[in-house]
């Protein structure tokens, strides 16, 4: 089964990217509580790659979405950090021969809680209608949950796609 791009590598990359963006001028720091600093970034038409098995057809699909929404990065100092992403996206999905399968319009919620020592959890859920090129529509959900032990070692992983309607 193909998995979405959000994985351990992407999780680590998101953290680095958010920290780097936090040093730039495109951020809007918000007042945090007790030494916590929150950075809020508005995303507009940001490209986001997707690759997974369509749960309605079993066919491997891929594409690049354009996502808009809000990313919140909270730095808790020596207590770790928390990342929340809430976006809406639209992706044209293609099969392995680059034929259009359909257009997926979804809402995605992503959360990363990372206490010190690299332990923590990642949760991502994306759900919305997939309008197939031949005319029918189904609700597609992509769900990933990862738990990390100390030293950023993957302890548990759950990945599932579901088809409805």
mmCIF file of C-alpha atoms in Angstrom:
data_model
loop_
_atom_site.group_PDB
_atom_site.id
_atom_site.type_symbol
_atom_site.label_atom_id
_atom_site.label_comp_id
_atom_site.label_asym_id
_atom_site.label_seq_id
_atom_site.Cartn_x
_atom_site.Cartn_y
_atom_site.Cartn_z
ATOM 1 C CA UNK A 1 0.000 0.000 0.000
ATOM 2 C CA UNK A 2 1.330 3.427 -0.898
ATOM 3 C CA UNK A 3 1.454 5.941 1.916
ATOM 4 C CA UNK A 4 0.942 9.679 1.825
ATOM 5 C CA UNK A 5 3.961 11.914 1.832
ATOM 6 C CA UNK A 6 3.448 12.863 5.493
ATOM 7 C CA UNK A 7 5.816 10.463 7.246
ATOM 8 C CA UNK A 8 8.728 10.535 9.664
ATOM 9 C CA UNK A 9 10.895 12.328 7.105
ATOM 10 C CA UNK A 10 8.196 14.898 6.405
ATOM 11 C CA UNK A 11 7.477 15.315 10.111
ATOM 12 C CA UNK A 12 11.107 16.202 10.739
ATOM 13 C CA UNK A 13 11.223 18.402 7.641
ATOM 14 C CA UNK A 14 8.084 20.297 8.724
ATOM 15 C CA UNK A 15 9.697 21.051 12.068
ATOM 16 C CA UNK A 16 12.859 22.366 10.412
ATOM 17 C CA UNK A 17 10.914 24.391 7.833
ATOM 18 C CA UNK A 18 8.667 25.928 10.459
ATOM 19 C CA UNK A 19 11.639 26.868 12.604
ATOM 20 C CA UNK A 20 13.397 28.398 9.582
ATOM 21 C CA UNK A 21 10.283 30.328 8.554
ATOM 22 C CA UNK A 22 10.038 31.534 12.139
ATOM 23 C CA UNK A 23 13.272 33.441 11.586
ATOM 24 C CA UNK A 24 11.901 35.207 8.481
ATOM 25 C CA UNK A 25 9.671 38.198 7.991
ATOM 26 C CA UNK A 26 6.593 36.271 6.855
ATOM 27 C CA UNK A 27 5.580 35.196 10.345
ATOM 28 C CA UNK A 28 3.224 36.671 12.911
ATOM 29 C CA UNK A 29 4.291 35.780 16.452
ATOM 30 C CA UNK A 30 1.442 35.634 18.933
ATOM 31 C CA UNK A 31 1.740 36.153 22.662
ATOM 32 C CA UNK A 32 2.263 32.809 24.354
ATOM 33 C CA UNK A 33 1.724 31.622 27.892
ATOM 34 C CA UNK A 34 4.540 31.070 30.406
ATOM 35 C CA UNK A 35 7.498 31.262 28.036
ATOM 36 C CA UNK A 36 5.773 29.590 25.116
ATOM 37 C CA UNK A 37 5.995 31.326 21.770
ATOM 38 C CA UNK A 38 3.518 30.677 18.985
ATOM 39 C CA UNK A 39 4.178 31.369 15.340
ATOM 40 C CA UNK A 40 1.139 31.546 13.057
ATOM 41 C CA UNK A 41 1.641 31.192 9.326
ATOM 42 C CA UNK A 42 -1.135 31.642 6.777
ATOM 43 C CA UNK A 43 -0.790 29.331 3.797
ATOM 44 C CA UNK A 44 -2.253 30.278 0.421
ATOM 45 C CA UNK A 45 -2.144 27.856 -2.506
ATOM 46 C CA UNK A 46 0.876 25.991 -1.146
ATOM 47 C CA UNK A 47 1.775 22.877 -3.168
ATOM 48 C CA UNK A 48 1.396 19.579 -1.273
ATOM 49 C CA UNK A 49 2.248 16.208 -2.852
ATOM 50 C CA UNK A 50 -0.014 13.174 -2.334
ATOM 51 C CA UNK A 51 0.537 9.488 -3.044
ATOM 52 C CA UNK A 52 -1.741 6.706 -1.770
ATOM 53 C CA UNK A 53 -3.944 3.825 -2.871
ATOM 54 C CA UNK A 54 -7.452 5.020 -3.700
ATOM 55 C CA UNK A 55 -9.606 3.122 -1.189
ATOM 56 C CA UNK A 56 -12.570 3.089 -3.584
ATOM 57 C CA UNK A 57 -10.742 1.493 -6.524
ATOM 58 C CA UNK A 58 -7.538 0.061 -5.023
ATOM 59 C CA UNK A 59 -5.593 1.972 -7.669
ATOM 60 C CA UNK A 60 -2.367 3.819 -6.757
ATOM 61 C CA UNK A 61 -2.889 7.561 -7.240
ATOM 62 C CA UNK A 62 -0.665 10.598 -6.964
ATOM 63 C CA UNK A 63 -0.876 14.323 -7.490
ATOM 64 C CA UNK A 64 -0.037 17.728 -6.113
ATOM 65 C CA UNK A 65 -2.650 19.705 -4.225
ATOM 66 C CA UNK A 66 -2.870 23.412 -3.581
ATOM 67 C CA UNK A 67 -3.574 23.984 0.114
ATOM 68 C CA UNK A 68 -4.714 27.086 1.979
ATOM 69 C CA UNK A 69 -5.173 27.495 5.706
ATOM 70 C CA UNK A 70 -3.246 28.067 8.906
ATOM 71 C CA UNK A 71 -0.139 26.519 10.428
ATOM 72 C CA UNK A 72 0.507 27.082 14.145
ATOM 73 C CA UNK A 73 3.887 26.246 15.642
ATOM 74 C CA UNK A 74 4.201 26.548 19.421
ATOM 75 C CA UNK A 75 7.706 26.455 20.856
ATOM 76 C CA UNK A 76 7.644 25.352 24.487
ATOM 77 C CA UNK A 77 11.380 25.787 25.007
ATOM 78 C CA UNK A 78 12.897 22.862 26.885
ATOM 79 C CA UNK A 79 9.426 21.265 27.051
ATOM 80 C CA UNK A 80 9.309 20.612 23.288
ATOM 81 C CA UNK A 81 6.985 21.962 20.617
ATOM 82 C CA UNK A 82 3.561 21.490 19.096
ATOM 83 C CA UNK A 83 2.605 21.882 15.442
ATOM 84 C CA UNK A 84 -0.990 22.162 14.198
ATOM 85 C CA UNK A 85 -2.025 22.515 10.574
ATOM 86 C CA UNK A 86 -5.602 23.111 9.442
ATOM 87 C CA UNK A 87 -5.952 23.488 5.665
ATOM 88 C CA UNK A 88 -8.275 22.909 2.754
ATOM 89 C CA UNK A 89 -6.861 21.510 -0.451
ATOM 90 C CA UNK A 90 -7.690 20.510 -4.005
ATOM 91 C CA UNK A 91 -5.669 17.853 -5.817
ATOM 92 C CA UNK A 92 -5.958 16.419 -9.298
ATOM 93 C CA UNK A 93 -5.063 12.744 -8.812
ATOM 94 C CA UNK A 94 -3.490 10.614 -11.537
ATOM 95 C CA UNK A 95 -2.863 6.897 -11.986
ATOM 96 C CA UNK A 96 0.538 5.345 -12.743
ATOM 97 C CA UNK A 97 0.073 6.059 -16.480
ATOM 98 C CA UNK A 98 -0.636 9.752 -15.748
ATOM 99 C CA UNK A 99 -4.343 9.468 -16.611
ATOM 100 C CA UNK A 100 -6.594 11.770 -14.590
ATOM 101 C CA UNK A 101 -8.453 9.714 -11.966
ATOM 102 C CA UNK A 102 -10.334 12.646 -10.492
ATOM 103 C CA UNK A 103 -10.245 15.769 -8.346
ATOM 104 C CA UNK A 104 -10.103 15.434 -4.554
ATOM 105 C CA UNK A 105 -11.309 18.399 -2.484
ATOM 106 C CA UNK A 106 -10.444 17.851 1.154
ATOM 107 C CA UNK A 107 -9.939 19.312 4.587
ATOM 108 C CA UNK A 108 -6.753 18.281 6.372
ATOM 109 C CA UNK A 109 -5.867 18.430 10.047
ATOM 110 C CA UNK A 110 -2.332 17.631 11.111
ATOM 111 C CA UNK A 111 -0.936 17.684 14.621
ATOM 112 C CA UNK A 112 2.549 16.961 15.910
ATOM 113 C CA UNK A 113 3.264 16.908 19.630
ATOM 114 C CA UNK A 114 6.967 16.575 20.336
ATOM 115 C CA UNK A 115 8.160 16.697 23.939
ATOM 116 C CA UNK A 116 11.922 16.639 24.661
ATOM 117 C CA UNK A 117 14.033 13.625 23.654
ATOM 118 C CA UNK A 118 12.273 13.155 20.287
ATOM 119 C CA UNK A 119 9.255 11.315 21.663
ATOM 120 C CA UNK A 120 5.737 12.302 20.686
ATOM 121 C CA UNK A 121 2.886 11.678 18.290
ATOM 122 C CA UNK A 122 1.787 12.708 14.814
ATOM 123 C CA UNK A 123 -1.821 12.619 13.643
ATOM 124 C CA UNK A 124 -3.054 13.487 10.162
ATOM 125 C CA UNK A 125 -6.578 13.161 8.796
ATOM 126 C CA UNK A 126 -7.627 14.374 5.348
ATOM 127 C CA UNK A 127 -11.212 13.846 4.169
ATOM 128 C CA UNK A 128 -13.427 15.074 1.373
ATOM 129 C CA UNK A 129 -15.179 14.270 -1.899
ATOM 130 C CA UNK A 130 -13.265 12.738 -4.781
ATOM 131 C CA UNK A 131 -15.002 13.533 -8.066
ATOM 132 C CA UNK A 132 -13.930 10.827 -10.498
ATOM 133 C CA UNK A 133 -13.238 11.683 -14.138
ATOM 134 C CA UNK A 134 -16.049 9.331 -15.274
ATOM 135 C CA UNK A 135 -18.624 11.232 -13.222
ATOM 136 C CA UNK A 136 -19.296 9.607 -9.833
ATOM 137 C CA UNK A 137 -18.260 10.979 -6.441
ATOM 138 C CA UNK A 138 -17.105 9.254 -3.238
ATOM 139 C CA UNK A 139 -15.848 10.511 0.119
ATOM 140 C CA UNK A 140 -12.198 9.589 0.612
ATOM 141 C CA UNK A 141 -10.400 9.713 3.955
ATOM 142 C CA UNK A 142 -6.663 9.338 4.547
ATOM 143 C CA UNK A 143 -5.720 8.750 8.197
ATOM 144 C CA UNK A 144 -2.210 8.401 9.619
ATOM 145 C CA UNK A 145 -1.117 8.205 13.243
ATOM 146 C CA UNK A 146 2.454 7.662 14.420
ATOM 147 C CA UNK A 147 3.832 7.413 17.959
ATOM 148 C CA UNK A 148 7.519 7.966 18.677
ATOM 149 C CA UNK A 149 9.564 6.721 21.621
ATOM 150 C CA UNK A 150 12.538 8.689 22.959
ATOM 151 C CA UNK A 151 15.281 9.361 20.411
ATOM 152 C CA UNK A 152 12.609 9.787 17.679
ATOM 153 C CA UNK A 153 12.220 6.012 17.239
ATOM 154 C CA UNK A 154 8.975 4.986 15.554
ATOM 155 C CA UNK A 155 7.077 2.955 18.136
ATOM 156 C CA UNK A 156 3.652 2.534 16.496
ATOM 157 C CA UNK A 157 2.214 3.414 13.123
ATOM 158 C CA UNK A 158 -1.330 3.363 11.810
ATOM 159 C CA UNK A 159 -2.279 4.181 8.242
ATOM 160 C CA UNK A 160 -5.652 3.677 6.597
ATOM 161 C CA UNK A 161 -7.626 5.026 3.687
ATOM 162 C CA UNK A 162 -11.402 4.629 3.585
ATOM 163 C CA UNK A 163 -14.081 5.066 0.947
ATOM 164 C CA UNK A 164 -17.636 6.182 1.597
ATOM 165 C CA UNK A 165 -20.722 7.267 -0.252
#
